[in-house]
PDB file of C-alpha atoms in Angstrom:
ATOM      1  CA  UNK A   1      91.150  13.074 215.502  1.00  0.00           C
ATOM      2  CA  UNK A   2      93.510  16.000 216.095  1.00  0.00           C
ATOM      3  CA  UNK A   3      91.169  18.153 218.151  1.00  0.00           C
ATOM      4  CA  UNK A   4      91.444  19.114 221.804  1.00  0.00           C
ATOM      5  CA  UNK A   5      91.098  16.053 223.996  1.00  0.00           C
ATOM      6  CA  UNK A   6      89.973  16.047 227.626  1.00  0.00           C
ATOM      7  CA  UNK A   7      89.927  13.239 230.160  1.00  0.00           C
ATOM      8  CA  UNK A   8      88.012  11.996 231.962  1.00  0.00           C
ATOM      9  CA  UNK A   9      84.782  13.072 230.332  1.00  0.00           C
ATOM     10  CA  UNK A  10      82.825  12.504 233.506  1.00  0.00           C
ATOM     11  CA  UNK A  11      83.898  12.383 237.131  1.00  0.00           C
ATOM     12  CA  UNK A  12      81.720  11.789 240.162  1.00  0.00           C
ATOM     13  CA  UNK A  13      83.395  12.303 243.493  1.00  0.00           C
ATOM     14  CA  UNK A  14      82.563  12.815 247.130  1.00  0.00           C
ATOM     15  CA  UNK A  15      83.017  16.149 248.795  1.00  0.00           C
ATOM     16  CA  UNK A  16      86.525  16.557 250.150  1.00  0.00           C
ATOM     17  CA  UNK A  17      88.213  14.357 247.557  1.00  0.00           C
ATOM     18  CA  UNK A  18      90.792  15.576 245.073  1.00  0.00           C
ATOM     19  CA  UNK A  19      90.248  15.343 241.330  1.00  0.00           C
ATOM     20  CA  UNK A  20      92.500  15.921 238.351  1.00  0.00           C
ATOM     21  CA  UNK A  21      91.557  16.643 234.756  1.00  0.00           C
ATOM     22  CA  UNK A  22      93.830  16.373 231.766  1.00  0.00           C
ATOM     23  CA  UNK A  23      93.784  18.353 228.544  1.00  0.00           C
ATOM     24  CA  UNK A  24      95.707  17.540 225.381  1.00  0.00           C
ATOM     25  CA  UNK A  25      95.566  20.554 223.063  1.00  0.00           C
ATOM     26  CA  UNK A  26      95.963  20.573 219.308  1.00  0.00           C
ATOM     27  CA  UNK A  27      99.622  19.732 218.860  1.00  0.00           C
ATOM     28  CA  UNK A  28     100.927  22.971 217.364  1.00  0.00           C
ATOM     29  CA  UNK A  29      98.929  25.231 219.703  1.00  0.00           C
ATOM     30  CA  UNK A  30     101.078  26.933 222.304  1.00  0.00           C
ATOM     31  CA  UNK A  31      98.240  28.783 224.054  1.00  0.00           C
ATOM     32  CA  UNK A  32      96.009  26.831 226.401  1.00  0.00           C
ATOM     33  CA  UNK A  33      93.002  27.941 228.447  1.00  0.00           C
ATOM     34  CA  UNK A  34      90.825  26.451 231.155  1.00  0.00           C
ATOM     35  CA  UNK A  35      87.227  27.518 231.583  1.00  0.00           C
ATOM     36  CA  UNK A  36      84.425  26.417 233.865  1.00  0.00           C
ATOM     37  CA  UNK A  37      80.819  26.303 232.744  1.00  0.00           C
ATOM     38  CA  UNK A  38      77.669  25.727 234.756  1.00  0.00           C
ATOM     39  CA  UNK A  39      74.222  25.040 233.357  1.00  0.00           C
ATOM     40  CA  UNK A  40      72.747  27.997 231.524  1.00  0.00           C
ATOM     41  CA  UNK A  41      75.877  30.108 231.861  1.00  0.00           C
ATOM     42  CA  UNK A  42      78.723  31.031 229.590  1.00  0.00           C
ATOM     43  CA  UNK A  43      82.230  29.642 230.051  1.00  0.00           C
ATOM     44  CA  UNK A  44      84.054  31.398 232.897  1.00  0.00           C
ATOM     45  CA  UNK A  45      87.753  32.006 232.412  1.00  0.00           C
ATOM     46  CA  UNK A  46      89.969  30.225 234.932  1.00  0.00           C
ATOM     47  CA  UNK A  47      93.541  30.333 233.697  1.00  0.00           C
ATOM     48  CA  UNK A  48      95.763  30.706 230.646  1.00  0.00           C
ATOM     49  CA  UNK A  49      99.110  29.240 229.591  1.00  0.00           C
ATOM     50  CA  UNK A  50     101.546  30.349 226.964  1.00  0.00           C
ATOM     51  CA  UNK A  51     103.743  27.318 226.455  1.00  0.00           C
ATOM     52  CA  UNK A  52     104.547  26.163 229.997  1.00  0.00           C
ATOM     53  CA  UNK A  53     104.110  29.583 231.595  1.00  0.00           C
ATOM     54  CA  UNK A  54     100.884  30.280 233.451  1.00  0.00           C
ATOM     55  CA  UNK A  55     100.333  33.918 232.533  1.00  0.00           C
ATOM     56  CA  UNK A  56      96.991  34.659 234.093  1.00  0.00           C
ATOM     57  CA  UNK A  57      94.676  33.265 236.744  1.00  0.00           C
ATOM     58  CA  UNK A  58      91.141  34.380 237.410  1.00  0.00           C
ATOM     59  CA  UNK A  59      90.083  35.538 240.839  1.00  0.00           C
ATOM     60  CA  UNK A  60      87.611  32.633 240.565  1.00  0.00           C
ATOM     61  CA  UNK A  61      90.522  30.249 240.912  1.00  0.00           C
ATOM     62  CA  UNK A  62      90.742  29.625 244.629  1.00  0.00           C
ATOM     63  CA  UNK A  63      93.829  28.138 246.239  1.00  0.00           C
ATOM     64  CA  UNK A  64      92.180  24.715 246.002  1.00  0.00           C
ATOM     65  CA  UNK A  65      92.647  24.869 242.242  1.00  0.00           C
ATOM     66  CA  UNK A  66      95.992  24.392 240.565  1.00  0.00           C
ATOM     67  CA  UNK A  67      96.880  24.038 236.917  1.00  0.00           C
ATOM     68  CA  UNK A  68     100.089  22.984 235.274  1.00  0.00           C
ATOM     69  CA  UNK A  69     101.488  22.621 231.810  1.00  0.00           C
ATOM     70  CA  UNK A  70     104.914  21.206 232.566  1.00  0.00           C
ATOM     71  CA  UNK A  71     106.289  20.675 229.075  1.00  0.00           C
ATOM     72  CA  UNK A  72     104.172  23.140 227.196  1.00  0.00           C
ATOM     73  CA  UNK A  73     102.022  20.380 225.747  1.00  0.00           C
ATOM     74  CA  UNK A  74      99.286  18.748 227.849  1.00  0.00           C
ATOM     75  CA  UNK A  75      97.877  20.461 230.912  1.00  0.00           C
ATOM     76  CA  UNK A  76      96.311  19.277 234.149  1.00  0.00           C
ATOM     77  CA  UNK A  77      93.782  20.997 236.374  1.00  0.00           C
ATOM     78  CA  UNK A  78      93.602  19.718 239.945  1.00  0.00           C
ATOM     79  CA  UNK A  79      90.905  20.554 242.438  1.00  0.00           C
ATOM     80  CA  UNK A  80      91.693  19.734 246.038  1.00  0.00           C
ATOM     81  CA  UNK A  81      89.122  19.186 248.782  1.00  0.00           C
ATOM     82  CA  UNK A  82      86.245  19.397 246.338  1.00  0.00           C
ATOM     83  CA  UNK A  83      83.050  21.179 247.329  1.00  0.00           C
ATOM     84  CA  UNK A  84      79.560  20.792 245.898  1.00  0.00           C
ATOM     85  CA  UNK A  85      79.933  24.231 244.323  1.00  0.00           C
ATOM     86  CA  UNK A  86      82.743  22.876 242.184  1.00  0.00           C
ATOM     87  CA  UNK A  87      80.260  20.777 240.211  1.00  0.00           C
ATOM     88  CA  UNK A  88      80.509  22.071 236.649  1.00  0.00           C
ATOM     89  CA  UNK A  89      81.844  21.347 233.196  1.00  0.00           C
ATOM     90  CA  UNK A  90      85.550  22.099 232.944  1.00  0.00           C
ATOM     91  CA  UNK A  91      86.486  23.113 229.439  1.00  0.00           C
ATOM     92  CA  UNK A  92      89.931  23.283 227.917  1.00  0.00           C
ATOM     93  CA  UNK A  93      90.690  25.299 224.801  1.00  0.00           C
ATOM     94  CA  UNK A  94      93.775  26.000 222.729  1.00  0.00           C
ATOM     95  CA  UNK A  95      94.955  28.192 219.901  1.00  0.00           C
ATOM     96  CA  UNK A  96      98.022  29.123 217.911  1.00  0.00           C
ATOM     97  CA  UNK A  97     100.143  31.943 219.233  1.00  0.00           C
ATOM     98  CA  UNK A  98      99.927  34.054 216.083  1.00  0.00           C
ATOM     99  CA  UNK A  99      97.182  35.631 214.034  1.00  0.00           C
ATOM    100  CA  UNK A 100      94.705  35.923 216.841  1.00  0.00           C
ATOM    101  CA  UNK A 101      91.178  36.117 215.503  1.00  0.00           C
ATOM    102  CA  UNK A 102      89.420  35.428 218.761  1.00  0.00           C
ATOM    103  CA  UNK A 103      89.101  31.759 217.842  1.00  0.00           C
ATOM    104  CA  UNK A 104      89.637  29.129 220.470  1.00  0.00           C
ATOM    105  CA  UNK A 105      89.318  25.415 219.845  1.00  0.00           C
ATOM    106  CA  UNK A 106      87.447  23.778 222.692  1.00  0.00           C
ATOM    107  CA  UNK A 107      87.475  20.225 223.919  1.00  0.00           C
ATOM    108  CA  UNK A 108      84.294  18.365 224.834  1.00  0.00           C
ATOM    109  CA  UNK A 109      84.893  19.077 228.499  1.00  0.00           C
ATOM    110  CA  UNK A 110      85.168  17.148 231.739  1.00  0.00           C
ATOM    111  CA  UNK A 111      81.969  17.113 233.750  1.00  0.00           C
ATOM    112  CA  UNK A 112      82.494  17.075 237.507  1.00  0.00           C
ATOM    113  CA  UNK A 113      79.771  16.097 239.953  1.00  0.00           C
ATOM    114  CA  UNK A 114      80.564  16.496 243.632  1.00  0.00           C
ATOM    115  CA  UNK A 115      78.217  14.595 245.954  1.00  0.00           C
TER     116      UNK A 115
ATOM    117  CA  UNK B   1      86.586  43.445 234.904  1.00  0.00           C
ATOM    118  CA  UNK B   2      84.380  42.556 231.991  1.00  0.00           C
ATOM    119  CA  UNK B   3      80.614  42.765 231.569  1.00  0.00           C
ATOM    120  CA  UNK B   4      78.618  41.446 228.627  1.00  0.00           C
ATOM    121  CA  UNK B   5      74.867  41.536 228.116  1.00  0.00           C
ATOM    122  CA  UNK B   6      72.847  39.532 225.625  1.00  0.00           C
ATOM    123  CA  UNK B   7      69.218  38.390 225.600  1.00  0.00           C
ATOM    124  CA  UNK B   8      68.643  35.141 227.439  1.00  0.00           C
ATOM    125  CA  UNK B   9      66.251  33.632 224.897  1.00  0.00           C
ATOM    126  CA  UNK B  10      65.200  34.207 221.305  1.00  0.00           C
ATOM    127  CA  UNK B  11      62.679  32.248 219.253  1.00  0.00           C
ATOM    128  CA  UNK B  12      62.464  32.445 215.458  1.00  0.00           C
ATOM    129  CA  UNK B  13      60.820  30.619 212.597  1.00  0.00           C
ATOM    130  CA  UNK B  14      62.670  28.296 210.243  1.00  0.00           C
ATOM    131  CA  UNK B  15      63.807  30.186 207.170  1.00  0.00           C
ATOM    132  CA  UNK B  16      63.656  33.569 208.872  1.00  0.00           C
ATOM    133  CA  UNK B  17      66.423  35.961 209.974  1.00  0.00           C
ATOM    134  CA  UNK B  18      67.328  36.548 213.602  1.00  0.00           C
ATOM    135  CA  UNK B  19      69.660  39.049 215.260  1.00  0.00           C
ATOM    136  CA  UNK B  20      71.294  38.456 218.639  1.00  0.00           C
ATOM    137  CA  UNK B  21      72.657  41.589 220.278  1.00  0.00           C
ATOM    138  CA  UNK B  22      75.573  41.949 222.639  1.00  0.00           C
ATOM    139  CA  UNK B  23      76.691  44.972 224.620  1.00  0.00           C
ATOM    140  CA  UNK B  24      79.898  44.944 226.584  1.00  0.00           C
ATOM    141  CA  UNK B  25      81.982  46.862 229.077  1.00  0.00           C
ATOM    142  CA  UNK B  26      85.655  46.105 229.355  1.00  0.00           C
ATOM    143  CA  UNK B  27      89.076  47.697 229.416  1.00  0.00           C
ATOM    144  CA  UNK B  28      91.704  46.878 226.849  1.00  0.00           C
ATOM    145  CA  UNK B  29      89.188  45.697 224.263  1.00  0.00           C
ATOM    146  CA  UNK B  30      90.609  43.967 221.212  1.00  0.00           C
ATOM    147  CA  UNK B  31      87.633  42.341 219.552  1.00  0.00           C
ATOM    148  CA  UNK B  32      84.355  40.459 219.803  1.00  0.00           C
ATOM    149  CA  UNK B  33      83.849  36.795 219.022  1.00  0.00           C
ATOM    150  CA  UNK B  34      80.747  34.666 218.648  1.00  0.00           C
ATOM    151  CA  UNK B  35      80.433  31.012 219.574  1.00  0.00           C
ATOM    152  CA  UNK B  36      77.739  28.410 219.128  1.00  0.00           C
ATOM    153  CA  UNK B  37      77.112  25.629 221.621  1.00  0.00           C
ATOM    154  CA  UNK B  38      74.630  22.813 221.222  1.00  0.00           C
ATOM    155  CA  UNK B  39      73.356  21.010 224.308  1.00  0.00           C
ATOM    156  CA  UNK B  40      76.080  18.701 225.573  1.00  0.00           C
ATOM    157  CA  UNK B  41      78.578  19.956 223.035  1.00  0.00           C
ATOM    158  CA  UNK B  42      81.671  22.131 223.024  1.00  0.00           C
ATOM    159  CA  UNK B  43      81.552  25.813 222.103  1.00  0.00           C
ATOM    160  CA  UNK B  44      82.503  26.267 218.452  1.00  0.00           C
ATOM    161  CA  UNK B  45      83.779  29.455 216.894  1.00  0.00           C
ATOM    162  CA  UNK B  46      81.524  31.319 214.471  1.00  0.00           C
ATOM    163  CA  UNK B  47      82.902  34.772 213.841  1.00  0.00           C
ATOM    164  CA  UNK B  48      85.218  37.528 215.024  1.00  0.00           C
ATOM    165  CA  UNK B  49      85.214  41.321 214.678  1.00  0.00           C
ATOM    166  CA  UNK B  50      88.372  43.217 215.501  1.00  0.00           C
ATOM    167  CA  UNK B  51      87.318  46.335 213.622  1.00  0.00           C
ATOM    168  CA  UNK B  52      84.033  48.132 213.160  1.00  0.00           C
ATOM    169  CA  UNK B  53      81.766  46.787 210.496  1.00  0.00           C
ATOM    170  CA  UNK B  54      80.217  43.634 209.202  1.00  0.00           C
ATOM    171  CA  UNK B  55      81.871  40.248 208.764  1.00  0.00           C
ATOM    172  CA  UNK B  56      80.047  37.657 206.707  1.00  0.00           C
ATOM    173  CA  UNK B  57      80.573  33.918 206.806  1.00  0.00           C
ATOM    174  CA  UNK B  58      77.943  32.022 204.884  1.00  0.00           C
ATOM    175  CA  UNK B  59      74.576  32.324 206.601  1.00  0.00           C
ATOM    176  CA  UNK B  60      76.144  34.026 209.613  1.00  0.00           C
ATOM    177  CA  UNK B  61      77.217  37.655 209.842  1.00  0.00           C
ATOM    178  CA  UNK B  62      78.588  39.604 212.764  1.00  0.00           C
ATOM    179  CA  UNK B  63      78.749  43.337 213.327  1.00  0.00           C
ATOM    180  CA  UNK B  64      80.766  45.498 215.681  1.00  0.00           C
ATOM    181  CA  UNK B  65      80.581  49.137 216.714  1.00  0.00           C
ATOM    182  CA  UNK B  66      83.475  49.882 219.058  1.00  0.00           C
ATOM    183  CA  UNK B  67      82.227  53.384 219.803  1.00  0.00           C
ATOM    184  CA  UNK B  68      78.907  51.962 221.014  1.00  0.00           C
ATOM    185  CA  UNK B  69      80.462  48.888 222.705  1.00  0.00           C
ATOM    186  CA  UNK B  70      77.921  46.881 220.772  1.00  0.00           C
ATOM    187  CA  UNK B  71      77.818  43.998 218.399  1.00  0.00           C
ATOM    188  CA  UNK B  72      75.372  41.529 216.954  1.00  0.00           C
ATOM    189  CA  UNK B  73      75.212  38.151 215.305  1.00  0.00           C
ATOM    190  CA  UNK B  74      72.866  37.790 212.360  1.00  0.00           C
ATOM    191  CA  UNK B  75      71.663  34.367 211.302  1.00  0.00           C
ATOM    192  CA  UNK B  76      69.910  34.081 207.959  1.00  0.00           C
ATOM    193  CA  UNK B  77      67.834  31.301 206.435  1.00  0.00           C
ATOM    194  CA  UNK B  78      67.398  29.726 209.830  1.00  0.00           C
ATOM    195  CA  UNK B  79      67.494  25.960 210.033  1.00  0.00           C
ATOM    196  CA  UNK B  80      66.302  23.700 212.830  1.00  0.00           C
ATOM    197  CA  UNK B  81      69.918  22.733 213.521  1.00  0.00           C
ATOM    198  CA  UNK B  82      70.655  26.365 214.428  1.00  0.00           C
ATOM    199  CA  UNK B  83      68.790  25.840 217.695  1.00  0.00           C
ATOM    200  CA  UNK B  84      71.587  26.248 220.239  1.00  0.00           C
ATOM    201  CA  UNK B  85      73.177  28.646 222.671  1.00  0.00           C
ATOM    202  CA  UNK B  86      75.051  31.598 221.203  1.00  0.00           C
ATOM    203  CA  UNK B  87      77.709  33.407 223.199  1.00  0.00           C
ATOM    204  CA  UNK B  88      79.435  36.677 222.555  1.00  0.00           C
ATOM    205  CA  UNK B  89      82.938  36.910 223.983  1.00  0.00           C
ATOM    206  CA  UNK B  90      85.281  39.860 224.306  1.00  0.00           C
ATOM    207  CA  UNK B  91      88.938  39.473 223.506  1.00  0.00           C
ATOM    208  CA  UNK B  92      90.457  41.481 226.283  1.00  0.00           C
ATOM    209  CA  UNK B  93      93.844  42.518 227.596  1.00  0.00           C
ATOM    210  CA  UNK B  94      94.079  40.503 230.765  1.00  0.00           C
ATOM    211  CA  UNK B  95      96.594  40.976 233.523  1.00  0.00           C
ATOM    212  CA  UNK B  96      98.958  38.569 231.811  1.00  0.00           C
ATOM    213  CA  UNK B  97      98.621  40.122 228.374  1.00  0.00           C
ATOM    214  CA  UNK B  98      96.212  40.067 225.515  1.00  0.00           C
ATOM    215  CA  UNK B  99      94.092  37.347 224.022  1.00  0.00           C
ATOM    216  CA  UNK B 100      91.950  36.173 226.885  1.00  0.00           C
ATOM    217  CA  UNK B 101      88.335  35.583 225.967  1.00  0.00           C
ATOM    218  CA  UNK B 102      85.565  36.439 228.396  1.00  0.00           C
ATOM    219  CA  UNK B 103      82.130  35.091 227.602  1.00  0.00           C
ATOM    220  CA  UNK B 104      78.635  36.440 228.068  1.00  0.00           C
ATOM    221  CA  UNK B 105      75.872  34.387 229.668  1.00  0.00           C
ATOM    222  CA  UNK B 106      74.552  33.266 226.305  1.00  0.00           C
ATOM    223  CA  UNK B 107      71.361  33.455 224.260  1.00  0.00           C
ATOM    224  CA  UNK B 108      69.289  30.350 223.770  1.00  0.00           C
ATOM    225  CA  UNK B 109      67.964  30.348 220.211  1.00  0.00           C
ATOM    226  CA  UNK B 110      65.000  28.135 219.467  1.00  0.00           C
ATOM    227  CA  UNK B 111      64.041  27.663 215.831  1.00  0.00           C
ATOM    228  CA  UNK B 112      60.450  26.559 215.297  1.00  0.00           C
ATOM    229  CA  UNK B 113      58.901  25.104 212.129  1.00  0.00           C
TER     230      UNK B 113
END
């Protein structure tokens, strides 16, 4: 399978703990996005990478959130000192850098539950 | 910022045609995309309009009017498997450049026999 891969698929943690999610995009895709989705809502944009450069961060992304893409391939999203409001599905998406048609390829997501 | 509006729920009969509307407000607009998401699944791309007019892909068509900040997704010959959430998303010039997608809150389509 050469689609976008996310790990872990599910994470249950206690409030105050740190969690990290990993995203492996489609191999030739140099653009990578993180979104957050809660039940009944659309994906909310969090951040965007072009290769290893983080070009944009949403105002939703508090200082407890940090994302990296150190070698321009996989990316990690870390949430420090988790809060119950962080419970959501965290989606990663990727695309090629050329011929933008508004198409992103999404992974299956990492579901976070904060107790 | 970006603002998108679409109906929260639509119900239609199998075999019929349904239209899901989307109005948007944004700066630096580049285009409008449509995505489908089944319960528990990932959003999957359906269609994109960068210019005014109709784009057709099989049973799905999408329309855009940039002057009206309006678009719609048209689903024909509805099948039970089309029951899902449908999101419109604007391709917008974000602070870091173009090509960020901002999603609406989604329309839940229920297809009934």
